[in-house]
PDB file of C-alpha atoms in Angstrom:
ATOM      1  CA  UNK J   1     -51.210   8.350   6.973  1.00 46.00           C
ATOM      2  CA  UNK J   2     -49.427   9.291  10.208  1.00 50.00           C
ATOM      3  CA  UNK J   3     -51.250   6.271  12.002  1.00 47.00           C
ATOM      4  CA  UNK J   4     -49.752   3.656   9.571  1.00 57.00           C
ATOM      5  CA  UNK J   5     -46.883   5.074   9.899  1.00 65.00           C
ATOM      6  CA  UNK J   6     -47.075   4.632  13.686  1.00 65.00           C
ATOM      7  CA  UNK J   7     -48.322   1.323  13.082  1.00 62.00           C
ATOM      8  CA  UNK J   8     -45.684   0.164  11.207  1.00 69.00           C
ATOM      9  CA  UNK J   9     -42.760   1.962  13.326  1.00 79.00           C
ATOM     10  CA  UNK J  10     -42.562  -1.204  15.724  1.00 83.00           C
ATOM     11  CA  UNK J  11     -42.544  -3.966  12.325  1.00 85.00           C
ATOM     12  CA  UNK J  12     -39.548  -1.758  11.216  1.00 87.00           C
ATOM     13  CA  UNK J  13     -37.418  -1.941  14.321  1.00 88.00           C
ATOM     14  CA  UNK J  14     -38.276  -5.259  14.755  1.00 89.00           C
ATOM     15  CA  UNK J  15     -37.084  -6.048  11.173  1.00 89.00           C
ATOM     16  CA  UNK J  16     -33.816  -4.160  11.179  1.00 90.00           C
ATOM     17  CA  UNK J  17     -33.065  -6.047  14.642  1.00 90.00           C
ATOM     18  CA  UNK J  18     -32.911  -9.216  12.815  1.00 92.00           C
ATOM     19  CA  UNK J  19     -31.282  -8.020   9.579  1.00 92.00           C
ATOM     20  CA  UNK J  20     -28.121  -6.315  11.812  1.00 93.00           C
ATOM     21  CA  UNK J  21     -28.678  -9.530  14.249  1.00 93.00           C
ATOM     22  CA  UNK J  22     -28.353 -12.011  11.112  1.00 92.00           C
ATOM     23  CA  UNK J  23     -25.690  -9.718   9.613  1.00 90.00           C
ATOM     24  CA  UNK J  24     -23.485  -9.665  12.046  1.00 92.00           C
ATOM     25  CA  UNK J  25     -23.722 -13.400  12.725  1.00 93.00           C
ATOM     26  CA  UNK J  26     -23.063 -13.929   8.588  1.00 91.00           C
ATOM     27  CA  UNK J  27     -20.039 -11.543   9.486  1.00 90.00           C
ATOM     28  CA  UNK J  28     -19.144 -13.448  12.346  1.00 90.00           C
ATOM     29  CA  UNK J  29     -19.210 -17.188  11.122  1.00 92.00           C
ATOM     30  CA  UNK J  30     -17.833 -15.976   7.365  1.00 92.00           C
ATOM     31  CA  UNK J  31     -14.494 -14.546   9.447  1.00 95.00           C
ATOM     32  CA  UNK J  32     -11.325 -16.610   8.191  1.00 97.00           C
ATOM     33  CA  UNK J  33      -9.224 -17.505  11.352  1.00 96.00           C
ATOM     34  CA  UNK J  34      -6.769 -19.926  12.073  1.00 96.00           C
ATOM     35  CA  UNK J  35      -8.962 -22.756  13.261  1.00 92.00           C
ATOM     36  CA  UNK J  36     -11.607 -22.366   9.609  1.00 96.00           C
ATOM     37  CA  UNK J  37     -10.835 -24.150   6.187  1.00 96.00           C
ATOM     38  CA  UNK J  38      -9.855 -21.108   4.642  1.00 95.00           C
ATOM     39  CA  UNK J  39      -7.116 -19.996   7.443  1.00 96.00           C
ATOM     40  CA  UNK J  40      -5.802 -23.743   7.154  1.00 96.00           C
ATOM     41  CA  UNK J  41      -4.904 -22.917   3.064  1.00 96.00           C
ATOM     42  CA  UNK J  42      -2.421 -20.463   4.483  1.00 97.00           C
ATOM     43  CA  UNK J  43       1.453 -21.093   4.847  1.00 96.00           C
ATOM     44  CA  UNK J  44       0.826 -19.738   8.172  1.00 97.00           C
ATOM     45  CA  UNK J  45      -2.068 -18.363  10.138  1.00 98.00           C
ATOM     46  CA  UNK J  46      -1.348 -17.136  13.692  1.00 97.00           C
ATOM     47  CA  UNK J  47      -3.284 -17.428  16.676  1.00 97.00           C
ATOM     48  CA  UNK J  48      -5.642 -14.557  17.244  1.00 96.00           C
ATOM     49  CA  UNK J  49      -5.510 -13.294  13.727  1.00 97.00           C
ATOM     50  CA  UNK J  50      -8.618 -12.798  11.476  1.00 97.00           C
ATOM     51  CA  UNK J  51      -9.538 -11.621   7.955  1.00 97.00           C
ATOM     52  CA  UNK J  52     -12.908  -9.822   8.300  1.00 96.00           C
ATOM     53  CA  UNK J  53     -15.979 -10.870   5.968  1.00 95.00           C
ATOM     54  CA  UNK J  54     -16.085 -10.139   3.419  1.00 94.00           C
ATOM     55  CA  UNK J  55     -12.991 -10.541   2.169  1.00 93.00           C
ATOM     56  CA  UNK J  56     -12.134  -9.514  -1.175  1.00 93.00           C
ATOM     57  CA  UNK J  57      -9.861 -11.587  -3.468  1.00 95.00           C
ATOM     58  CA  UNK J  58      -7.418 -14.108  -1.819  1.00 97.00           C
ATOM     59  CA  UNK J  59      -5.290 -16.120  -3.266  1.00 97.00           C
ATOM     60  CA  UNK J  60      -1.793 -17.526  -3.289  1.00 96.00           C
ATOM     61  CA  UNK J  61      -2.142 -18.767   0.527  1.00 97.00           C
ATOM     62  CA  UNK J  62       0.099 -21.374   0.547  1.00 97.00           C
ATOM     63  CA  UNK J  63       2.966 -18.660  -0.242  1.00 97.00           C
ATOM     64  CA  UNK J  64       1.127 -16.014   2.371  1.00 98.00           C
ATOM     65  CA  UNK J  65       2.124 -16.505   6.192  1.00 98.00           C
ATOM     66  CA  UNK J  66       0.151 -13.943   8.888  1.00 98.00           C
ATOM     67  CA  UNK J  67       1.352 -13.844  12.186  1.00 98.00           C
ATOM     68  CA  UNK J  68       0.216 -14.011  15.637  1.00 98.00           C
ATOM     69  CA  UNK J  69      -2.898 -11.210  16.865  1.00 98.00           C
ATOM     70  CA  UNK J  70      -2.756  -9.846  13.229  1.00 98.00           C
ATOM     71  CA  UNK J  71      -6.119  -8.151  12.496  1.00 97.00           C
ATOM     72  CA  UNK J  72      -6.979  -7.945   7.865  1.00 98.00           C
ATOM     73  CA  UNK J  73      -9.895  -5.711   7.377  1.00 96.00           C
ATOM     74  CA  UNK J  74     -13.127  -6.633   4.641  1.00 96.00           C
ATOM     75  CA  UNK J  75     -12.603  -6.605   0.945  1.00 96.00           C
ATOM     76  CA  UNK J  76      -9.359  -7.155   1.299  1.00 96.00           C
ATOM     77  CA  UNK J  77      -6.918  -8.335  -1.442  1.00 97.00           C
ATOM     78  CA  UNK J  78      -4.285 -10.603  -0.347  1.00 98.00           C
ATOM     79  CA  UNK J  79      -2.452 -12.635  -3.563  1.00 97.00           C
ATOM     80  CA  UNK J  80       0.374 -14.746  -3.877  1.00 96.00           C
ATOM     81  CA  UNK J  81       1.358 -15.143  -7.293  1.00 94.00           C
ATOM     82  CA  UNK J  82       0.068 -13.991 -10.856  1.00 90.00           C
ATOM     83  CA  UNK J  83      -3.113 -16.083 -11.023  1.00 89.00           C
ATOM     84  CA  UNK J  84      -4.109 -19.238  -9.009  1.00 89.00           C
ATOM     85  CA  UNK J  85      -3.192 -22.422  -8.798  1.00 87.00           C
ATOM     86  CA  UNK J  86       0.758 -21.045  -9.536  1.00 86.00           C
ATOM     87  CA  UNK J  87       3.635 -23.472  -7.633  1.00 88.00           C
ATOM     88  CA  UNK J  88       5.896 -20.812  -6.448  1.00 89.00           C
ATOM     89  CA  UNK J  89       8.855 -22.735  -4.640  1.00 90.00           C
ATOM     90  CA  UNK J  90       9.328 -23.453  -1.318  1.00 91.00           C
ATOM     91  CA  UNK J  91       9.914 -19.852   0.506  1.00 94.00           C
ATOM     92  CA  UNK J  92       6.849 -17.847   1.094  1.00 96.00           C
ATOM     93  CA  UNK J  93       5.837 -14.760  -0.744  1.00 97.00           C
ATOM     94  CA  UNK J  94       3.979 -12.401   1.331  1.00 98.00           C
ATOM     95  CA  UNK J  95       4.877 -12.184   4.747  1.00 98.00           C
ATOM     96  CA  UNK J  96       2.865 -10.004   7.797  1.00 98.00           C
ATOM     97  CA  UNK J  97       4.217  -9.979  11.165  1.00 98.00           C
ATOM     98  CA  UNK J  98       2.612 -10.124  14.261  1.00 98.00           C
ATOM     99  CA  UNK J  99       0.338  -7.315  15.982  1.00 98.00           C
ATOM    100  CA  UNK J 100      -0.448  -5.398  13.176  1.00 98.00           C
ATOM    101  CA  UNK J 101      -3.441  -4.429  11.970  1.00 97.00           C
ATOM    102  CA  UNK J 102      -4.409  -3.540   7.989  1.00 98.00           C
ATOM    103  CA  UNK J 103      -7.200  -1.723   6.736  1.00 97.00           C
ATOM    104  CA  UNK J 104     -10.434  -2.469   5.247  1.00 97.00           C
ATOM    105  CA  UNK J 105     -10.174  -2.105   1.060  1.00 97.00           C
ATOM    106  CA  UNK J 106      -6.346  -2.579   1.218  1.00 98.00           C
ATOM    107  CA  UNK J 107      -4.421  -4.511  -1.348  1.00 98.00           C
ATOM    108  CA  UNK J 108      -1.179  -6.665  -0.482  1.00 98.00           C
ATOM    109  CA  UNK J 109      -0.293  -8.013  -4.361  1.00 98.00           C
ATOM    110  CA  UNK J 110       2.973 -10.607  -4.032  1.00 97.00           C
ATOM    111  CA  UNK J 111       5.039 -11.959  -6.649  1.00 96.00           C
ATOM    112  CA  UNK J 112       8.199 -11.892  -5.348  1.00 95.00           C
ATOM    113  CA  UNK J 113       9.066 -11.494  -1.559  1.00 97.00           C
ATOM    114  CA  UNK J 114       6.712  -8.980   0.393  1.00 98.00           C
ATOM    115  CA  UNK J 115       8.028  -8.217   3.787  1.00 98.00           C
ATOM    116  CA  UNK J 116       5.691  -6.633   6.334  1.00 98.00           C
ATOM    117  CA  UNK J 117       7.120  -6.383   9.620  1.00 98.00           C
ATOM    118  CA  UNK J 118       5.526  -6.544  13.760  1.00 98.00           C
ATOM    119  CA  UNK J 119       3.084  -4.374  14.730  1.00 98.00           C
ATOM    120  CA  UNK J 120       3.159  -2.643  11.359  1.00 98.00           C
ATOM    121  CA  UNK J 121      -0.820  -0.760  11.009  1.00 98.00           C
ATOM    122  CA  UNK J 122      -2.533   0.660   7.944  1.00 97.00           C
ATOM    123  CA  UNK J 123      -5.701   2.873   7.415  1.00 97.00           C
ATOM    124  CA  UNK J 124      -8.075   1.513   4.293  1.00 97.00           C
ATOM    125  CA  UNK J 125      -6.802   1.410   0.747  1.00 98.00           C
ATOM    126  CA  UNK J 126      -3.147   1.053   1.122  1.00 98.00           C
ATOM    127  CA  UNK J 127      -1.596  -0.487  -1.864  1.00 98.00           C
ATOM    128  CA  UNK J 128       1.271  -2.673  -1.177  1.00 98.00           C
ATOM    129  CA  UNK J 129       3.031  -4.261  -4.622  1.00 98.00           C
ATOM    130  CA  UNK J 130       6.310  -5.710  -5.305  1.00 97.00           C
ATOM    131  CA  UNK J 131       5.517  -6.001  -9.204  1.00 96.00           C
ATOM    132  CA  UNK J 132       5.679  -2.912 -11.730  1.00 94.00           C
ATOM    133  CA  UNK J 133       4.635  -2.984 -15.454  1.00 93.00           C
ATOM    134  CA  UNK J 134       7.766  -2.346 -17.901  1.00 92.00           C
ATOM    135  CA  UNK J 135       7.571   0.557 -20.699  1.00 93.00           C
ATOM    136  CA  UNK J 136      11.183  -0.025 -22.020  1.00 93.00           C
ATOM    137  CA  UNK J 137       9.602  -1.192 -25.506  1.00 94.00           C
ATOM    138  CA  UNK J 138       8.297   1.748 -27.299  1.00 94.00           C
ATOM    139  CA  UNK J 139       6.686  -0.657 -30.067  1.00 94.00           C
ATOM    140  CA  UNK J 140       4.761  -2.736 -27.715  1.00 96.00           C
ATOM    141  CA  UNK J 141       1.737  -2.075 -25.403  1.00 96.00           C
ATOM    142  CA  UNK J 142       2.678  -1.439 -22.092  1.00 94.00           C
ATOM    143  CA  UNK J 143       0.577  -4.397 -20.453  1.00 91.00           C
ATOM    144  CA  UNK J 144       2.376  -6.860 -22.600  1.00 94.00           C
ATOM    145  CA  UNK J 145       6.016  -6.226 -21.476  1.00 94.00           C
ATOM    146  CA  UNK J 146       7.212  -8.420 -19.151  1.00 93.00           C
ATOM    147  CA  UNK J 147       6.820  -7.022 -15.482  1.00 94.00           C
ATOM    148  CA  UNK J 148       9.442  -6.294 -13.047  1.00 94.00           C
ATOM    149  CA  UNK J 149       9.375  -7.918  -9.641  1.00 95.00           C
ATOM    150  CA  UNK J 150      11.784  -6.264  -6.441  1.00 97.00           C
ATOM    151  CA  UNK J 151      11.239  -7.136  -3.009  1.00 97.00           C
ATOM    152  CA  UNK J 152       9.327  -4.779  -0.480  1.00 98.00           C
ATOM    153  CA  UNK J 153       9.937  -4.311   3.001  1.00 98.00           C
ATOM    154  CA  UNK J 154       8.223  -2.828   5.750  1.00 98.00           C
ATOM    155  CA  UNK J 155       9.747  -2.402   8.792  1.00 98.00           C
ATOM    156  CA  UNK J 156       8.224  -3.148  12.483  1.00 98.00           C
ATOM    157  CA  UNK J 157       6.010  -0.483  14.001  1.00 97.00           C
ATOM    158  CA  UNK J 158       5.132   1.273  11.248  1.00 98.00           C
ATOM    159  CA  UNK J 159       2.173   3.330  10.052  1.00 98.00           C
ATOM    160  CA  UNK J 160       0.816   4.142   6.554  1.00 98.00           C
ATOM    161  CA  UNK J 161      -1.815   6.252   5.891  1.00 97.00           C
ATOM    162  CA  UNK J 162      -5.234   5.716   3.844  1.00 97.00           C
ATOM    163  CA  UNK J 163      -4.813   5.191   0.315  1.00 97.00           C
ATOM    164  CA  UNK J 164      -0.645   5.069   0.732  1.00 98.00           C
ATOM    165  CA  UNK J 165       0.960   3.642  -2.282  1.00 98.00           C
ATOM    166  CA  UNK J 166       4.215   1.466  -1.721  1.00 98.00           C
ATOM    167  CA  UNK J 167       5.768  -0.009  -5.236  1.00 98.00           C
ATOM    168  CA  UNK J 168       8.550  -2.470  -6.348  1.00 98.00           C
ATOM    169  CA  UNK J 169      11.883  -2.164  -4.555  1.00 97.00           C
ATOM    170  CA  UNK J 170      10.953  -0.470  -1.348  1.00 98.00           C
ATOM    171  CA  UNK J 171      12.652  -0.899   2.032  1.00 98.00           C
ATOM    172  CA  UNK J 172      11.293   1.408   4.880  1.00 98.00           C
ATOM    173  CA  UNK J 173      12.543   1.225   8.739  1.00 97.00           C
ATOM    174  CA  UNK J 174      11.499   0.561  11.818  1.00 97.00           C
ATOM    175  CA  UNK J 175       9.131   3.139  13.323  1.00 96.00           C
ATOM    176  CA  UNK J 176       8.236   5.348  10.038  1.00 97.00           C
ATOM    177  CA  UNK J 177       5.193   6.821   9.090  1.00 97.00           C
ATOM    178  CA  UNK J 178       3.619   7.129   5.818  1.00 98.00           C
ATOM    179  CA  UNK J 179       1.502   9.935   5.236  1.00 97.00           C
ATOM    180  CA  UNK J 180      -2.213   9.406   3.401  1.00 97.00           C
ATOM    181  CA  UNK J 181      -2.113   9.361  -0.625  1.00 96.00           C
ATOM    182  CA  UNK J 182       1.411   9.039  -0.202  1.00 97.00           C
ATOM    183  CA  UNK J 183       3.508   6.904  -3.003  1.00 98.00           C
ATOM    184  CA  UNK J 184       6.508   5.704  -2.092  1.00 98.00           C
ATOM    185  CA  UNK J 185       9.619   3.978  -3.368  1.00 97.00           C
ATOM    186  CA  UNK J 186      13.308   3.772  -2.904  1.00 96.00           C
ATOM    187  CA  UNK J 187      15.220   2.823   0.650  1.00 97.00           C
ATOM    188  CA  UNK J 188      14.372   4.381   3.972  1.00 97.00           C
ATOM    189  CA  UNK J 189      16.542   4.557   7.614  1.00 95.00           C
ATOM    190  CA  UNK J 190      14.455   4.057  10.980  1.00 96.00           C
ATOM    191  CA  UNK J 191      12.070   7.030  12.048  1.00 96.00           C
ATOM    192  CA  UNK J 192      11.249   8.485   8.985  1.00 96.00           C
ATOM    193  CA  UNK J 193       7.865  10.431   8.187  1.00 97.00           C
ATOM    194  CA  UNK J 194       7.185   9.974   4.218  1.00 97.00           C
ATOM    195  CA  UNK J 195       4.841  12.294   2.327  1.00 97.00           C
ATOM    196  CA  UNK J 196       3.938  13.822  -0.845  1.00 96.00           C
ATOM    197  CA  UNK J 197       3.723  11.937  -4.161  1.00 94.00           C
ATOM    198  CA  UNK J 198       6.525  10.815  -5.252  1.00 95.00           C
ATOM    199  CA  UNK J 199       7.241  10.439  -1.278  1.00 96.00           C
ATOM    200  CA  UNK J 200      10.143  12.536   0.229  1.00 96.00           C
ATOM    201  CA  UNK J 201      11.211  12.837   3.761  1.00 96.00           C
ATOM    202  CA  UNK J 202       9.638  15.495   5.879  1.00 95.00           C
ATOM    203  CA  UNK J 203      10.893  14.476   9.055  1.00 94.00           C
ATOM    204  CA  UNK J 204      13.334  12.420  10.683  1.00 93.00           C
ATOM    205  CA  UNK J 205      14.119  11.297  14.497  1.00 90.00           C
ATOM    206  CA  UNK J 206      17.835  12.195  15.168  1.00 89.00           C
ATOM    207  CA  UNK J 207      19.235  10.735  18.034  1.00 88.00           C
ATOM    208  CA  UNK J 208      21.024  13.544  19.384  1.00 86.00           C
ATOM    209  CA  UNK J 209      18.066  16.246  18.072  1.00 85.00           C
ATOM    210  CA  UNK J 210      14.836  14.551  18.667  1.00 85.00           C
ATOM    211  CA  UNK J 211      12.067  14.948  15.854  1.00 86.00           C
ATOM    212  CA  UNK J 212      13.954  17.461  13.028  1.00 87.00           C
ATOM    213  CA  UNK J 213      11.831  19.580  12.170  1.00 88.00           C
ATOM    214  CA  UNK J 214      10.802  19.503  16.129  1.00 86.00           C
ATOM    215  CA  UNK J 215       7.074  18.563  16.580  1.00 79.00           C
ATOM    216  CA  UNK J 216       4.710  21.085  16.765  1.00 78.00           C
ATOM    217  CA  UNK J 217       1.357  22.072  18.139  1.00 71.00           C
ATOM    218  CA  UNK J 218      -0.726  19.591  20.022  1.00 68.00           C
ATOM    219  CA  UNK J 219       2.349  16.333  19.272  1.00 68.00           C
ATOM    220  CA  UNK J 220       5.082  18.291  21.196  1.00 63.00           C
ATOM    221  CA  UNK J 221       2.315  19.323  24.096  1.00 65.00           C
ATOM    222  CA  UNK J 222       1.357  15.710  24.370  1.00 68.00           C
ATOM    223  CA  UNK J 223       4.999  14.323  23.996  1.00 61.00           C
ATOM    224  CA  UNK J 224       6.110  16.585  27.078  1.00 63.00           C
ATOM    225  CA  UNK J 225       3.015  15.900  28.795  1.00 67.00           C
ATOM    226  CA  UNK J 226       3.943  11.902  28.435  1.00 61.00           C
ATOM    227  CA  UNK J 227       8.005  12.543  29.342  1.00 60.00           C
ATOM    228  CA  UNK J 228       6.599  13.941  32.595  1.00 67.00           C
ATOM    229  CA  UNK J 229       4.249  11.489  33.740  1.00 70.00           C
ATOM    230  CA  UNK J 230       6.704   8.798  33.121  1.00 63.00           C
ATOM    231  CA  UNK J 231       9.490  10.576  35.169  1.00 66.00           C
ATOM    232  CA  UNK J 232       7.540  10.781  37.615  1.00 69.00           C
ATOM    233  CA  UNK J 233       6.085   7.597  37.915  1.00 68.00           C
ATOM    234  CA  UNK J 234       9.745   6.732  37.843  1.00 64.00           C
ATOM    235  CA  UNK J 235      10.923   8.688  40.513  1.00 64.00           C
ATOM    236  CA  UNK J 236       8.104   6.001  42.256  1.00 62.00           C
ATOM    237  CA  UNK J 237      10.236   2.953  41.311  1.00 57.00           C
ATOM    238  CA  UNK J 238       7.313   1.956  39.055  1.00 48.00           C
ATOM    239  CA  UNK J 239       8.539   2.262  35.590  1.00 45.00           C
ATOM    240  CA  UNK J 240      12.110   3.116  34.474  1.00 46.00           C
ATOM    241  CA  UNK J 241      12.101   6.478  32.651  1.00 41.00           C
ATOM    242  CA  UNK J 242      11.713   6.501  29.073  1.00 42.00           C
ATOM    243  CA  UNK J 243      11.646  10.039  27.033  1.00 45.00           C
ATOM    244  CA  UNK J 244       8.021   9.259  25.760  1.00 43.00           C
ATOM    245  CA  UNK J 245       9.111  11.812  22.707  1.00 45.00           C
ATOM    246  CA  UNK J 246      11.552   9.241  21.566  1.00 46.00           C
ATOM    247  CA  UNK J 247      10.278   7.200  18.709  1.00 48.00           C
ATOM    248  CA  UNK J 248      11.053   3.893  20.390  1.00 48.00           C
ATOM    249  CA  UNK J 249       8.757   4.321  23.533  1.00 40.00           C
ATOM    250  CA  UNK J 250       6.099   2.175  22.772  1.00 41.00           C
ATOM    251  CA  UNK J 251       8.360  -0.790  22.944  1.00 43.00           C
ATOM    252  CA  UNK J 252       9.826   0.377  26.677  1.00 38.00           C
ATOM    253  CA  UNK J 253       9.364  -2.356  29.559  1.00 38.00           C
ATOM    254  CA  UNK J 254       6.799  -1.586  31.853  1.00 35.00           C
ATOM    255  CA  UNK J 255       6.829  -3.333  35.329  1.00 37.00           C
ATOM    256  CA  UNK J 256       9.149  -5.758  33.056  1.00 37.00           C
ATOM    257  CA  UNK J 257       6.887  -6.198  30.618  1.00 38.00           C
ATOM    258  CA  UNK J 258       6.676  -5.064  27.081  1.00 40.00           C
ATOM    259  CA  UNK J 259       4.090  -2.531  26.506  1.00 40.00           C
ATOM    260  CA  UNK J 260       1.647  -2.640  23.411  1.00 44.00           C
ATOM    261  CA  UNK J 261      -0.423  -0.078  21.876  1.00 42.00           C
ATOM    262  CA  UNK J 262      -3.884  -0.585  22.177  1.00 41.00           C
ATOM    263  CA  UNK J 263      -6.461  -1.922  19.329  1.00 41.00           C
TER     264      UNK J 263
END
């Protein structure tokens, strides 16, 4: 037994080679970027951006614009409209900015204006809507009512966590964080950290303050550790000094130009 096992060790690696080998070239070639058929159906497909393979269900693209460097993970569902084949007017529905980067599983479901800003990156299975189901008929079943459609918006640089939940008539800032499971609606400033179902503010950057409550443990330690290399690399004439605990220093100019964070 143990010698056809040995025997056969070398036919299995050689096998799995090719399987990953033809899998990642099926993964490869079924990516939907600007240049392929499928990234030409959009309103708008920037340069650099990419839906992974597989995706999940897409539709709507003529209403759906993606931006420049924008990076949609597999099974992803990206819609524009109640079904198919709808003619939605002349503005676009679902909008994602440049830079950002969302996560396998996730679902972005449009019917009326979804706003998703630069640089804006999600872990998997965020659920973005800007449609509701109505319960204000008692006598009739809840999927028949007529649904309720308010605009979302989601502000540049921010981060939502896996399996965050953002409904109808959301607006959150620049800069705010969404914590994992989280479920949010209602209208949020710049800076804010969401958590908790429904969502609530647990933390806030105040100009004056910093981070109220301050950051804690290992954040703080690495947030002073960052505010002193940069002061000193200052004091060089190499960067100009940026507070690296302020919520903004991503975007400061370094050796004039903008930094980025990395993908």
């Amino acid at each position: 037994m143990e010698l056809n096992d040995a025997a056969g060790r070398p036919v299995r690696r050689l096998v799995a080679g090719l399987v990953q080998r033809a899998w990642k070239w099926v993964r490869d070639t079924g990516m939907i970027t600007a240049g392929t058929p499928a990234g030409r159906r959009f309103g708008a497909f920037g340069a650099g951006s990419s839906i992974a393979f597989p995706p999940g269900t897409i539709f709507g693209e003529p209403w759906i614009r993606i931006g420049e460097d924008t990076l949609v993970g597999a099974e992803i569902t990206l819609s524009a409209g109640m079904v198919p084949g709808l003619e939605l007017g002349p503005e676009p529905v679902v909008e994602i900015g440049s830079g950002c980067t969302i996560g396998r599983g996730s679902h972005i479901v449009g019917h009326k204006r979804i706003e998703i800003g630069d640089n804006v990156f999600t872990g998997p299975y965020v659920y973005v809507t800007d449609q509701n189901h109505a319960y204000t008929d008692p006598q009739t079943p809840i999927g028949r009512q007529w649904p309720i459609d308010e605009p979302v918006r989601i502000g540049s640089g921010s981060w939502l966590g896996a399996g965050a939940v953002v409904l109808p008539g959301t607006t959150l800032g620049r800069n705010c964080v969404v914590a994992a499971g989280a479920v949010v609606r209602g209208e949020y400033g710049d800076h804010c950290v969401l958590a908790g179902a429904p969502a609530k503010v647990v933390r806030r950057w105040d100009p004056g303050a910093g981070w109220q409550p301050p950051l804690r443990g290992r954040q703080a330690e690495r947030a002073a550790a960052e505010a002193a290399l940069l002061a000193a690399a200052a004091d060089d004439g190499a960067v100009r000094a940026v507070p690296l605990t302020a919520p903004d220093a991503a975007d400061a100019p370094l050796n004039g130009s903008r930094a980025r964070p990395p993908r």
